[in-house]
Amino acid sequence: MKNPHKMTSLRNLPSVEQLLQTRSAAELVARYGRPLTLSAIRSALDRVRKHVSKGGDTTLPDRDGLLAIADETLQEWTHPTLLPVINASGVILHTNLGRAPLSAAALTAMETVAHCYSTLEFDLATGKRGSRLVHAEGLLQRLTGAEAALVVNNNAAAVLLVLSALANRKRVVIARSQLVEIGGGFRIPDVMKQSGAKLVEVGTTNKVRISDYEDALAEPAGLVMRAHRSNFQIIGFTEEPELKELAGTAHRFQVPCVDDLGSGTLLDTAKFGMSHEPTIQESLAAGADVVCFSGDKLLGGPQAGIIIGKADLLARVRKHPLARAVRLDKLCLAALTATLLHYLKDEAEREIPIWRMIATTPEQVKARAEAWALELGQGNILESESTVGGGSLPGETLPTFVLALTVKSVEKFLESLRQGQPPVIARTEGERILLDPRTVLPEQDGALLVNLMNAMKKPAGRVRG
Ligand SMILES: *Cc1c(COP(=O)(O)O)cnc(C)c1O
C-alpha cells in the first residue's frame, strides 16, 4: 500500500447503481435510453479510476461531476457526423461535400417513398411482382433515345458491372491515355482486373490512332472501351480518334463499343460559356453501344450509375449476379426519376440546383457578394473563378465574383468557419478568405452571415480591409 490515500478516495466513488438513482441520471436516461446511459456512466467511472491509478489528481469528482462526464460522453457518442455545410468554395460539384444538392421535386419524391410502402417492385396493373428497373428506364429511353437503360449504385459500379457482364475473360481494348484514376482510388485498369477482363492497352500516353485499335482487334476481343478523361487534360502533341470512328472500327470487328462518360451531361455546357463536355446523346449518336455515367455529377441528381444502350447487351448486363449487388436503393431511385423529369420537361436549368448555379450570371453573383459585404460592413468584391469540379470539365472555370476578407490568420479563420452551425467551407488566396456566392444556396445566406460575423469577432478573425 504505497498510497493509502488514493485507495480511500477510490473507495469513495459512488457505484453505478447509486449514480443511476440521481435526478441527473434520470434525465440522461430519458434523453439517451437506459443501456447507453449505463455504458456512459461506467465509462466515466472507469476514466476516473484510471486517472487516479496513473497517479493523477486525487480530488475525485462528486456525483454531479461524474454525471457531467457521462453527459459529455453521451453527446460525443450520439453526435451526428454527417452534417449539412454551406459550400462557399465555388466548386459546384464538390466530391467531398456530397456533389450535387438535389432539387425540391427530388426531395419530395424521396420523402414520399421513404415514409410508406411503394410500388418499388410491384406491378399495380397485374398485382404481381414488378421490377425496380422500370421506373427510370422509360424516362431515360425518352430522354436519350437509347433502346434500354439500367441504373445502379454509382458509375464505378456501372463500369465494373458492364465489364464483368460483357468482357469477363475477354480482351478489352482501350487507349493508354484513358487508363485513368478517377479519385478515391478508382482506377480503370484495377476495375478491369476485378471484372476478369484482360486489358489490352493501345497507343502511347499522348497519341492513339485507329490503326492501333485495328491491330489489337486482329485477335478476338470482348469490347472496345473509351473512358472520358474527366479530371485532367492532355494538351500539346496529341491525337485520338473521334468516338464515331472508334465505334465504327469496333463494329467492323463485330465488337461492341462501351463509352464511360464519367460525368455525362444532357445539357450542352458550351451554352454556359464553358468548353463542350461530350453529351450522352452525342455518345449514342456516335455509335457507342453502351454508355455509362454518374447520377450525381453533371446530371445533378442523387448518387447513381446509369447504363444505357443496346437492348441485347443490357439484357446480359441485367442478368449478371453483380447487378443485384450494386442495385440502386428506392430513395435514390425516387430522386433520380424526379431529376430526369426536369430534363424531360425542359426545366433543368431552373429546377436542378447545379444547373441553376452554372446558369447564374457573374452580375447576379456579384449582386449577392455585394449584399453580403453590406451586411457585414467588411470585405472587398473581387473577380474570381468558380469551378465545376467532381470529375467533369477539368481546367474549366466560370467567371464569378467573390467576397474577399483579409484576416489575421487564414487557418484560424477557416477553422472558426468550420466550427459554425452549419459549418462554412471557404477558399483562400494568400492572406484572404474568398467566399463565392455561386455555390451557396440562397436560403443559406442568413446562416452564412451569422457564421461569418461570429468568426470575425474572434481575435484571429480580425478583418484588415
Ligand atoms: C466519376 C467517374 C467514374 C465514377 O463515377 P461515380 O459515380 O463517382 O462512381 C467513373 N468513370 C469516370 C470517367 C468518371 O469520371
Short mmCIF file of C-alpha atoms and ligand atoms in Angstrom, two decimals:
data_model
loop_
_atom_site.label_atom_id
_atom_site.label_comp_id
_atom_site.label_asym_id
_atom_site.label_seq_id
_atom_site.Cartn_x
_atom_site.Cartn_y
_atom_site.Cartn_z
CA MET A 1 0.00 0.00 0.00
CA LYS A 2 2.15 2.81 -1.24
CA ASN A 3 -0.61 5.33 -1.31
CA PRO A 4 -3.38 4.61 1.19
CA HIS A 5 -4.97 7.99 0.46
CA LYS A 6 -5.70 7.00 -3.13
CA MET A 7 -7.27 3.74 -2.09
CA THR A 8 -9.56 5.57 0.28
CA SER A 9 -10.59 8.04 -2.37
CA LEU A 10 -11.36 5.37 -4.94
CA ARG A 11 -13.46 3.56 -2.36
CA ASN A 12 -15.44 6.77 -2.06
CA LEU A 13 -16.52 6.63 -5.70
CA PRO A 14 -20.26 6.02 -5.96
CA SER A 15 -21.45 2.82 -7.64
CA VAL A 16 -23.22 2.73 -10.99
CA GLU A 17 -26.44 1.91 -9.14
CA GLN A 18 -26.09 4.89 -6.82
CA LEU A 19 -25.48 7.21 -9.74
CA LEU A 20 -28.47 5.85 -11.61
CA GLN A 21 -30.72 6.81 -8.68
CA THR A 22 -29.98 10.50 -9.14
CA ARG A 23 -32.18 13.01 -10.90
CA SER A 24 -29.49 13.96 -13.42
CA ALA A 25 -29.13 10.31 -14.38
CA ALA A 26 -32.89 10.05 -14.85
CA GLU A 27 -32.69 12.95 -17.28
CA LEU A 28 -29.90 11.26 -19.20
CA VAL A 29 -31.93 8.03 -19.35
CA ALA A 30 -34.91 9.96 -20.69
CA ARG A 31 -32.75 11.52 -23.41
CA TYR A 32 -30.47 8.65 -24.38
CA GLY A 33 -32.15 5.47 -23.11
CA ARG A 34 -31.04 3.27 -20.25
CA PRO A 35 -28.46 0.96 -21.88
CA LEU A 36 -26.43 3.79 -23.44
CA THR A 37 -26.58 5.91 -20.25
CA LEU A 38 -25.39 2.90 -18.26
CA SER A 39 -22.41 2.44 -20.59
CA ALA A 40 -21.57 6.14 -20.35
CA ILE A 41 -21.68 6.09 -16.52
CA ARG A 42 -19.45 3.00 -16.45
CA SER A 43 -17.07 4.69 -18.84
CA ALA A 44 -17.00 7.85 -16.66
CA LEU A 45 -16.20 5.76 -13.56
CA ASP A 46 -13.50 3.84 -15.45
CA ARG A 47 -11.89 7.04 -16.60
CA VAL A 48 -11.72 8.43 -13.08
CA ARG A 49 -10.27 5.14 -11.75
CA LYS A 50 -7.64 5.04 -14.49
CA HIS A 51 -6.76 8.66 -13.91
CA VAL A 52 -6.23 8.04 -10.19
CA SER A 53 -4.28 4.81 -10.62
CA LYS A 54 -1.93 6.56 -13.04
CA GLY A 55 -1.11 8.90 -10.17
CA GLY A 56 -3.28 11.76 -11.36
CA ASP A 57 -5.09 14.33 -9.28
CA THR A 58 -6.77 12.58 -6.35
CA THR A 59 -9.63 15.01 -5.80
CA LEU A 60 -12.47 12.91 -7.10
CA PRO A 61 -15.45 14.39 -8.93
CA ASP A 62 -18.71 14.24 -6.97
CA ARG A 63 -21.88 12.62 -8.31
CA ASP A 64 -22.84 15.60 -10.41
CA GLY A 65 -19.30 15.81 -11.73
CA LEU A 66 -19.37 12.15 -12.74
CA LEU A 67 -22.72 12.55 -14.45
CA ALA A 68 -21.45 15.62 -16.27
CA ILE A 69 -18.64 13.44 -17.66
CA ALA A 70 -21.22 10.82 -18.66
CA ASP A 71 -23.33 13.51 -20.33
CA GLU A 72 -20.36 14.70 -22.38
CA THR A 73 -19.60 11.12 -23.39
CA LEU A 74 -23.22 10.59 -24.43
CA GLN A 75 -23.18 13.72 -26.56
CA GLU A 76 -19.99 12.58 -28.20
CA TRP A 77 -21.39 9.10 -28.92
CA THR A 78 -24.65 10.34 -30.39
CA HIS A 79 -23.47 13.46 -32.20
CA PRO A 80 -24.15 13.02 -35.93
CA THR A 81 -21.09 13.26 -38.14
CA LEU A 82 -22.92 13.57 -41.46
CA LEU A 83 -23.91 17.23 -41.23
CA PRO A 84 -25.04 19.90 -43.65
CA VAL A 85 -22.43 22.52 -44.61
CA ILE A 86 -22.50 25.76 -46.56
CA ASN A 87 -20.32 25.43 -49.64
CA ALA A 88 -18.79 28.84 -50.31
CA SER A 89 -15.81 27.31 -52.14
CA GLY A 90 -17.18 27.95 -55.61
CA VAL A 91 -16.65 24.30 -56.56
CA ILE A 92 -20.07 23.28 -57.83
CA LEU A 93 -19.66 19.50 -57.76
CA HIS A 94 -17.50 19.17 -54.65
CA THR A 95 -16.97 15.43 -54.20
CA ASN A 96 -16.05 15.80 -50.51
CA LEU A 97 -19.15 17.89 -49.88
CA GLY A 98 -21.58 15.42 -51.42
CA ARG A 99 -21.51 16.55 -55.07
CA ALA A 100 -24.94 17.61 -56.32
CA PRO A 101 -27.56 19.12 -53.99
CA LEU A 102 -30.98 17.85 -55.04
CA SER A 103 -33.97 19.70 -56.48
CA ALA A 104 -37.08 20.36 -54.42
CA ALA A 105 -39.01 17.83 -56.51
CA ALA A 106 -36.33 15.19 -55.92
CA LEU A 107 -36.60 15.74 -52.16
CA THR A 108 -40.37 15.45 -52.25
CA ALA A 109 -40.13 12.26 -54.29
CA MET A 110 -37.73 10.76 -51.75
CA GLU A 111 -39.91 11.70 -48.83
CA THR A 112 -42.97 10.24 -50.48
CA VAL A 113 -41.47 6.79 -50.93
CA ALA A 114 -39.49 6.92 -47.68
CA HIS A 115 -42.28 7.02 -45.15
CA CYS A 116 -44.63 4.49 -46.66
CA TYR A 117 -44.70 1.41 -48.86
CA SER A 118 -44.35 1.89 -52.59
CA THR A 119 -44.62 0.19 -55.97
CA LEU A 120 -40.84 -0.32 -56.00
CA GLU A 121 -41.17 -3.86 -57.31
CA PHE A 122 -44.91 -4.21 -57.63
CA ASP A 123 -46.97 -4.00 -60.79
CA LEU A 124 -50.30 -2.35 -59.97
CA ALA A 125 -51.90 -3.49 -63.24
CA THR A 126 -51.34 -7.20 -62.64
CA GLY A 127 -50.97 -7.22 -58.85
CA LYS A 128 -47.80 -9.23 -59.36
CA ARG A 129 -44.14 -8.67 -58.73
CA GLY A 130 -42.67 -5.88 -60.85
CA SER A 131 -39.16 -4.61 -61.48
CA ARG A 132 -37.47 -1.64 -59.86
CA LEU A 133 -35.73 -1.03 -63.14
CA VAL A 134 -38.82 0.19 -64.97
CA HIS A 135 -39.11 3.43 -63.02
CA ALA A 136 -36.10 5.16 -64.56
CA GLU A 137 -35.86 3.18 -67.78
CA GLY A 138 -38.78 4.80 -69.59
CA LEU A 139 -37.56 8.29 -68.76
CA LEU A 140 -34.01 7.51 -69.86
CA GLN A 141 -35.23 5.99 -73.13
CA ARG A 142 -37.33 9.03 -73.86
CA LEU A 143 -34.54 11.45 -72.95
CA THR A 144 -31.71 9.78 -74.83
CA GLY A 145 -33.38 7.60 -77.44
CA ALA A 146 -31.47 4.58 -76.07
CA GLU A 147 -33.03 1.15 -76.58
CA ALA A 148 -32.59 0.21 -72.95
CA ALA A 149 -31.41 1.60 -69.62
CA LEU A 150 -30.35 0.28 -66.26
CA VAL A 151 -29.48 2.16 -63.08
CA VAL A 152 -27.10 1.02 -60.36
CA ASN A 153 -25.47 2.35 -57.21
CA ASN A 154 -22.84 4.60 -58.82
CA ASN A 155 -20.85 4.90 -62.03
CA ALA A 156 -17.93 2.93 -60.62
CA ALA A 157 -20.34 0.04 -60.13
CA ALA A 158 -21.79 0.62 -63.60
CA VAL A 159 -18.36 0.24 -65.23
CA LEU A 160 -17.49 -2.81 -63.14
CA LEU A 161 -20.83 -4.42 -63.94
CA VAL A 162 -20.65 -3.74 -67.67
CA LEU A 163 -17.11 -5.12 -67.91
CA SER A 164 -17.98 -8.17 -65.79
CA ALA A 165 -21.07 -8.96 -67.83
CA LEU A 166 -19.68 -8.29 -71.30
CA ALA A 167 -15.95 -8.89 -71.10
CA ASN A 168 -15.16 -11.46 -68.43
CA ARG A 169 -12.08 -13.41 -69.60
CA LYS A 170 -12.13 -11.43 -72.82
CA ARG A 171 -9.79 -8.80 -74.15
CA VAL A 172 -10.83 -5.17 -73.69
CA VAL A 173 -9.09 -2.72 -75.99
CA ILE A 174 -8.54 0.76 -74.55
CA ALA A 175 -6.19 3.68 -75.22
CA ARG A 176 -3.26 4.01 -72.82
CA SER A 177 -4.14 7.69 -72.37
CA GLN A 178 -7.50 6.66 -70.94
CA LEU A 179 -6.26 4.37 -68.18
CA VAL A 180 -7.33 6.96 -65.69
CA GLU A 181 -7.71 7.22 -61.94
CA ILE A 182 -10.93 8.98 -61.10
CA GLY A 183 -10.25 9.63 -57.44
CA GLY A 184 -10.79 7.66 -54.28
CA GLY A 185 -8.53 5.01 -55.85
CA PHE A 186 -10.93 4.15 -58.67
CA ARG A 187 -8.56 3.16 -61.47
CA ILE A 188 -9.76 1.85 -64.79
CA PRO A 189 -7.02 -0.86 -65.00
CA ASP A 190 -7.94 -2.12 -61.50
CA VAL A 191 -11.62 -2.23 -62.33
CA MET A 192 -10.80 -4.24 -65.47
CA LYS A 193 -8.79 -6.71 -63.44
CA GLN A 194 -11.62 -7.04 -60.92
CA SER A 195 -14.13 -7.73 -63.70
CA GLY A 196 -11.99 -10.51 -65.12
CA ALA A 197 -11.41 -8.63 -68.38
CA LYS A 198 -8.00 -8.68 -70.00
CA LEU A 199 -6.65 -5.22 -70.52
CA VAL A 200 -5.19 -4.51 -73.94
CA GLU A 201 -3.75 -1.00 -73.95
CA VAL A 202 -3.05 0.63 -77.27
CA GLY A 203 -1.25 3.78 -78.36
CA THR A 204 1.02 5.93 -76.25
CA THR A 205 0.37 8.38 -73.43
CA ASN A 206 -0.35 11.22 -75.84
CA LYS A 207 -1.26 9.56 -79.14
CA VAL A 208 -3.53 6.78 -80.25
CA ARG A 209 -4.60 6.09 -83.81
CA ILE A 210 -7.37 3.99 -85.27
CA SER A 211 -4.68 1.65 -86.67
CA ASP A 212 -3.58 0.90 -83.10
CA TYR A 213 -7.11 -0.32 -82.34
CA GLU A 214 -7.24 -2.29 -85.61
CA ASP A 215 -4.00 -4.08 -84.77
CA ALA A 216 -5.34 -5.04 -81.34
CA LEU A 217 -8.67 -6.17 -82.79
CA ALA A 218 -6.93 -8.62 -85.13
CA GLU A 219 -7.26 -11.05 -82.23
CA PRO A 220 -10.75 -11.71 -80.79
CA ALA A 221 -11.86 -9.15 -78.19
CA GLY A 222 -14.83 -8.65 -75.83
CA LEU A 223 -15.18 -4.96 -76.36
CA VAL A 224 -13.58 -1.66 -77.19
CA MET A 225 -13.76 0.87 -74.40
CA ARG A 226 -13.40 4.60 -74.18
CA ALA A 227 -13.04 6.30 -70.79
CA HIS A 228 -13.55 10.02 -70.60
CA ARG A 229 -10.63 11.95 -69.11
CA SER A 230 -12.85 13.58 -66.52
CA ASN A 231 -10.30 15.11 -64.21
CA PHE A 232 -7.28 16.03 -66.32
CA GLN A 233 -6.33 17.19 -69.79
CA ILE A 234 -3.67 16.09 -72.20
CA ILE A 235 -2.54 19.02 -74.28
CA GLY A 236 0.14 19.56 -76.87
CA PHE A 237 1.26 16.85 -79.31
CA THR A 238 -1.84 14.66 -79.01
CA GLU A 239 -4.10 12.57 -81.18
CA GLU A 240 -7.14 10.43 -80.53
CA PRO A 241 -9.79 9.17 -82.94
CA GLU A 242 -13.32 10.51 -82.64
CA LEU A 243 -15.78 8.21 -80.91
CA LYS A 244 -17.64 7.77 -84.18
CA GLU A 245 -14.56 6.40 -85.88
CA LEU A 246 -13.76 4.22 -82.89
CA ALA A 247 -17.26 2.75 -82.72
CA GLY A 248 -17.21 2.17 -86.48
CA THR A 249 -13.96 0.25 -86.19
CA ALA A 250 -15.25 -1.81 -83.27
CA HIS A 251 -18.34 -2.72 -85.29
CA ARG A 252 -16.29 -3.76 -88.30
CA PHE A 253 -14.65 -6.29 -86.00
CA GLN A 254 -18.06 -7.18 -84.55
CA VAL A 255 -17.19 -5.97 -81.10
CA PRO A 256 -19.32 -3.59 -79.04
CA CYS A 257 -18.03 -0.16 -78.07
CA VAL A 258 -18.51 0.96 -74.45
CA ASP A 259 -18.18 4.62 -73.50
CA ASP A 260 -17.56 5.54 -69.87
CA LEU A 261 -18.56 9.19 -69.98
CA GLY A 262 -18.00 9.79 -66.28
CA SER A 263 -19.99 12.94 -65.78
CA GLY A 264 -22.39 12.52 -68.63
CA THR A 265 -24.38 15.64 -69.33
CA LEU A 266 -27.72 16.02 -71.07
CA LEU A 267 -27.28 19.79 -71.50
CA ASP A 268 -24.60 21.44 -73.59
CA THR A 269 -22.03 23.05 -71.28
CA ALA A 270 -20.89 25.31 -74.15
CA LYS A 271 -24.16 27.18 -73.77
CA PHE A 272 -22.86 28.44 -70.41
CA GLY A 273 -19.53 29.70 -71.70
CA MET A 274 -17.56 26.57 -70.87
CA SER A 275 -15.94 24.15 -73.26
CA HIS A 276 -18.13 21.45 -74.65
CA GLU A 277 -18.38 18.38 -72.42
CA PRO A 278 -19.42 15.39 -74.56
CA THR A 279 -23.12 14.78 -74.07
CA ILE A 280 -24.88 11.48 -73.55
CA GLN A 281 -26.90 11.95 -76.72
CA GLU A 282 -23.71 12.53 -78.73
CA SER A 283 -22.16 9.29 -77.46
CA LEU A 284 -25.16 7.30 -78.61
CA ALA A 285 -25.32 9.13 -81.91
CA ALA A 286 -21.62 8.43 -82.49
CA GLY A 287 -22.39 4.73 -82.25
CA ALA A 288 -21.45 3.75 -78.69
CA ASP A 289 -23.34 0.56 -77.86
CA VAL A 290 -23.25 1.09 -74.10
CA VAL A 291 -22.79 4.43 -72.32
CA CYS A 292 -22.17 4.78 -68.57
CA PHE A 293 -22.35 7.94 -66.47
CA SER A 294 -22.90 9.22 -62.95
CA GLY A 295 -26.17 10.37 -61.42
CA ASP A 296 -24.59 12.99 -59.18
CA LYS A 297 -22.15 14.78 -61.44
CA LEU A 298 -23.49 17.00 -64.25
CA LEU A 299 -26.82 15.19 -64.20
CA GLY A 300 -27.40 16.91 -60.84
CA GLY A 301 -29.22 14.03 -59.19
CA PRO A 302 -28.50 11.52 -56.41
CA GLN A 303 -25.57 9.11 -56.36
CA ALA A 304 -26.26 6.59 -59.11
CA GLY A 305 -24.66 4.88 -62.06
CA ILE A 306 -26.62 4.92 -65.30
CA ILE A 307 -26.09 2.44 -68.10
CA ILE A 308 -27.87 2.99 -71.41
CA GLY A 309 -27.54 1.37 -74.79
CA LYS A 310 -28.40 -1.63 -76.94
CA ALA A 311 -31.17 -3.84 -75.58
CA ASP A 312 -29.37 -7.16 -76.16
CA LEU A 313 -26.22 -6.02 -74.37
CA LEU A 314 -28.13 -4.50 -71.47
CA ALA A 315 -30.11 -7.74 -71.11
CA ARG A 316 -26.80 -9.51 -70.46
CA VAL A 317 -25.72 -6.81 -68.01
CA ARG A 318 -29.01 -7.04 -66.15
CA LYS A 319 -28.70 -10.82 -65.73
CA HIS A 320 -25.22 -10.71 -64.22
CA PRO A 321 -25.19 -11.60 -60.48
CA LEU A 322 -23.36 -8.36 -59.68
CA ALA A 323 -26.37 -6.39 -60.91
CA ARG A 324 -28.21 -7.39 -57.76
CA ALA A 325 -25.28 -6.49 -55.54
CA VAL A 326 -25.00 -2.98 -56.96
CA ARG A 327 -28.68 -2.19 -57.40
CA LEU A 328 -29.99 1.28 -56.67
CA ASP A 329 -31.96 1.91 -53.48
CA LYS A 330 -35.51 3.22 -53.59
CA LEU A 331 -34.72 6.68 -52.23
CA CYS A 332 -32.09 7.29 -54.89
CA LEU A 333 -34.44 5.90 -57.50
CA ALA A 334 -37.14 8.35 -56.43
CA ALA A 335 -34.70 11.28 -56.55
CA LEU A 336 -33.25 10.15 -59.86
CA THR A 337 -36.60 9.85 -61.62
CA ALA A 338 -37.65 13.28 -60.33
CA THR A 339 -34.34 14.73 -61.60
CA LEU A 340 -34.75 13.11 -65.02
CA LEU A 341 -38.26 14.55 -65.26
CA HIS A 342 -36.80 18.07 -65.02
CA TYR A 343 -34.90 17.40 -68.23
CA LEU A 344 -37.91 15.91 -69.93
CA LYS A 345 -39.99 18.97 -69.02
CA ASP A 346 -37.20 21.30 -70.21
CA GLU A 347 -36.90 22.91 -66.77
CA ALA A 348 -33.49 21.55 -65.72
CA GLU A 349 -31.79 24.95 -65.71
CA ARG A 350 -34.45 26.33 -63.44
CA GLU A 351 -35.06 23.40 -61.12
CA ILE A 352 -31.79 21.49 -60.76
CA PRO A 353 -29.55 23.29 -58.26
CA ILE A 354 -26.23 22.65 -60.03
CA TRP A 355 -27.57 23.94 -63.34
CA ARG A 356 -29.05 26.95 -61.60
CA MET A 357 -25.57 27.61 -60.19
CA ILE A 358 -23.92 27.14 -63.58
CA ALA A 359 -26.51 29.37 -65.27
CA THR A 360 -26.13 32.22 -62.73
CA THR A 361 -24.51 35.20 -64.45
CA PRO A 362 -21.43 36.91 -62.96
CA GLU A 363 -23.56 40.03 -62.40
CA GLN A 364 -26.08 38.06 -60.35
CA VAL A 365 -23.27 36.55 -58.29
CA LYS A 366 -21.74 39.99 -57.81
CA ALA A 367 -25.01 41.42 -56.50
CA ARG A 368 -25.10 38.75 -53.80
CA ALA A 369 -21.47 39.24 -52.84
CA GLU A 370 -22.15 42.97 -52.54
CA ALA A 371 -25.19 42.34 -50.36
CA TRP A 372 -23.03 40.17 -48.07
CA ALA A 373 -20.35 42.86 -47.84
CA LEU A 374 -23.01 45.44 -46.99
CA GLU A 375 -24.47 43.26 -44.22
CA LEU A 376 -21.03 42.57 -42.78
CA GLY A 377 -19.68 46.07 -43.27
CA GLN A 378 -16.46 44.34 -44.32
CA GLY A 379 -14.68 42.87 -47.29
CA ASN A 380 -13.95 43.57 -50.93
CA ILE A 381 -15.59 42.21 -54.02
CA LEU A 382 -13.10 40.57 -56.38
CA GLU A 383 -13.33 38.93 -59.76
CA SER A 384 -12.55 35.25 -59.48
CA GLU A 385 -13.41 31.84 -60.90
CA SER A 386 -15.84 29.11 -59.91
CA THR A 387 -15.10 25.55 -60.99
CA VAL A 388 -17.43 22.73 -61.91
CA GLY A 389 -15.34 20.00 -60.22
CA GLY A 390 -16.49 16.49 -59.35
CA GLY A 391 -14.62 14.91 -62.22
CA SER A 392 -16.05 16.97 -65.01
CA LEU A 393 -14.75 19.74 -67.23
CA PRO A 394 -11.14 19.65 -65.96
CA GLY A 395 -9.45 23.03 -66.03
CA GLU A 396 -12.72 24.67 -66.92
CA THR A 397 -13.90 27.70 -64.93
CA LEU A 398 -16.82 30.10 -64.79
CA PRO A 399 -16.19 33.82 -64.21
CA THR A 400 -17.50 34.82 -60.81
CA PHE A 401 -17.28 37.42 -58.05
CA VAL A 402 -16.26 36.63 -54.50
CA LEU A 403 -16.37 38.37 -51.17
CA ALA A 404 -12.75 38.64 -50.02
CA LEU A 405 -11.83 39.11 -46.36
CA THR A 406 -8.22 39.80 -45.43
CA VAL A 407 -7.85 38.24 -41.99
CA LYS A 408 -5.12 37.95 -39.40
CA SER A 409 -4.84 34.19 -39.59
CA VAL A 410 -6.30 32.44 -42.60
CA GLU A 411 -6.00 28.99 -40.97
CA LYS A 412 -7.69 30.05 -37.72
CA PHE A 413 -10.44 31.87 -39.60
CA LEU A 414 -11.18 28.81 -41.73
CA GLU A 415 -11.28 26.77 -38.55
CA SER A 416 -13.82 29.14 -36.97
CA LEU A 417 -15.92 28.92 -40.10
CA ARG A 418 -15.84 25.13 -39.87
CA GLN A 419 -16.97 25.28 -36.23
CA GLY A 420 -20.09 27.27 -37.10
CA GLN A 421 -23.55 25.75 -37.39
CA PRO A 422 -23.81 24.94 -40.15
CA PRO A 423 -20.09 24.99 -40.94
CA VAL A 424 -18.94 27.15 -43.85
CA ILE A 425 -16.34 25.84 -46.30
CA ALA A 426 -14.42 28.64 -47.99
CA ARG A 427 -11.46 29.06 -50.30
CA THR A 428 -8.29 31.05 -49.64
CA GLU A 429 -5.84 33.03 -51.68
CA GLY A 430 -2.78 34.23 -49.81
CA GLU A 431 -3.97 36.10 -46.73
CA ARG A 432 -7.51 36.29 -47.99
CA ILE A 433 -10.63 34.25 -47.39
CA LEU A 434 -12.73 34.04 -50.57
CA LEU A 435 -16.45 33.32 -50.42
CA ASP A 436 -18.18 32.53 -53.70
CA PRO A 437 -21.95 33.10 -53.66
CA ARG A 438 -22.40 30.86 -56.72
CA THR A 439 -22.37 27.65 -54.67
CA VAL A 440 -24.18 28.98 -51.59
CA LEU A 441 -27.86 28.06 -51.71
CA PRO A 442 -29.95 31.27 -51.44
CA GLU A 443 -31.72 30.04 -48.30
CA GLN A 444 -28.33 29.69 -46.58
CA ASP A 445 -27.41 33.39 -46.84
CA GLY A 446 -28.62 34.25 -43.33
CA ALA A 447 -26.75 31.37 -41.68
CA LEU A 448 -23.61 32.18 -43.67
CA LEU A 449 -23.60 35.79 -42.46
CA VAL A 450 -24.15 34.78 -38.81
CA ASN A 451 -21.26 32.35 -39.10
CA LEU A 452 -19.01 35.00 -40.68
CA MET A 453 -19.86 37.57 -38.02
CA ASN A 454 -19.03 35.10 -35.26
CA ALA A 455 -15.72 34.23 -36.89
CA MET A 456 -14.88 37.93 -37.27
CA LYS A 457 -15.47 38.52 -33.54
CA LYS A 458 -12.63 36.18 -32.63
CA PRO A 459 -9.12 37.62 -32.36
CA ALA A 460 -7.88 35.61 -35.34
CA GLY A 461 -10.78 36.82 -37.42
CA ARG A 462 -9.94 40.49 -37.28
CA VAL A 463 -10.53 41.78 -40.78
CA ARG A 464 -7.86 44.03 -42.20
CA GLY A 465 -9.78 45.59 -45.05
C1 LIG B 1 -16.57 9.89 -61.86
C2 LIG B 1 -16.23 8.84 -62.83
C3 LIG B 1 -16.46 7.48 -62.52
C4 LIG B 1 -17.03 7.06 -61.21
O1 LIG B 1 -18.33 7.55 -61.04
P1 LIG B 1 -19.02 7.52 -59.60
O2 LIG B 1 -20.45 7.84 -59.87
O3 LIG B 1 -18.32 8.55 -58.79
O4 LIG B 1 -18.85 6.15 -59.04
C5 LIG B 1 -16.12 6.54 -63.47
N1 LIG B 1 -15.58 6.90 -64.65
C6 LIG B 1 -15.34 8.20 -64.97
C7 LIG B 1 -14.72 8.50 -66.30
C8 LIG B 1 -15.66 9.21 -64.07
O5 LIG B 1 -15.42 10.48 -64.38
#
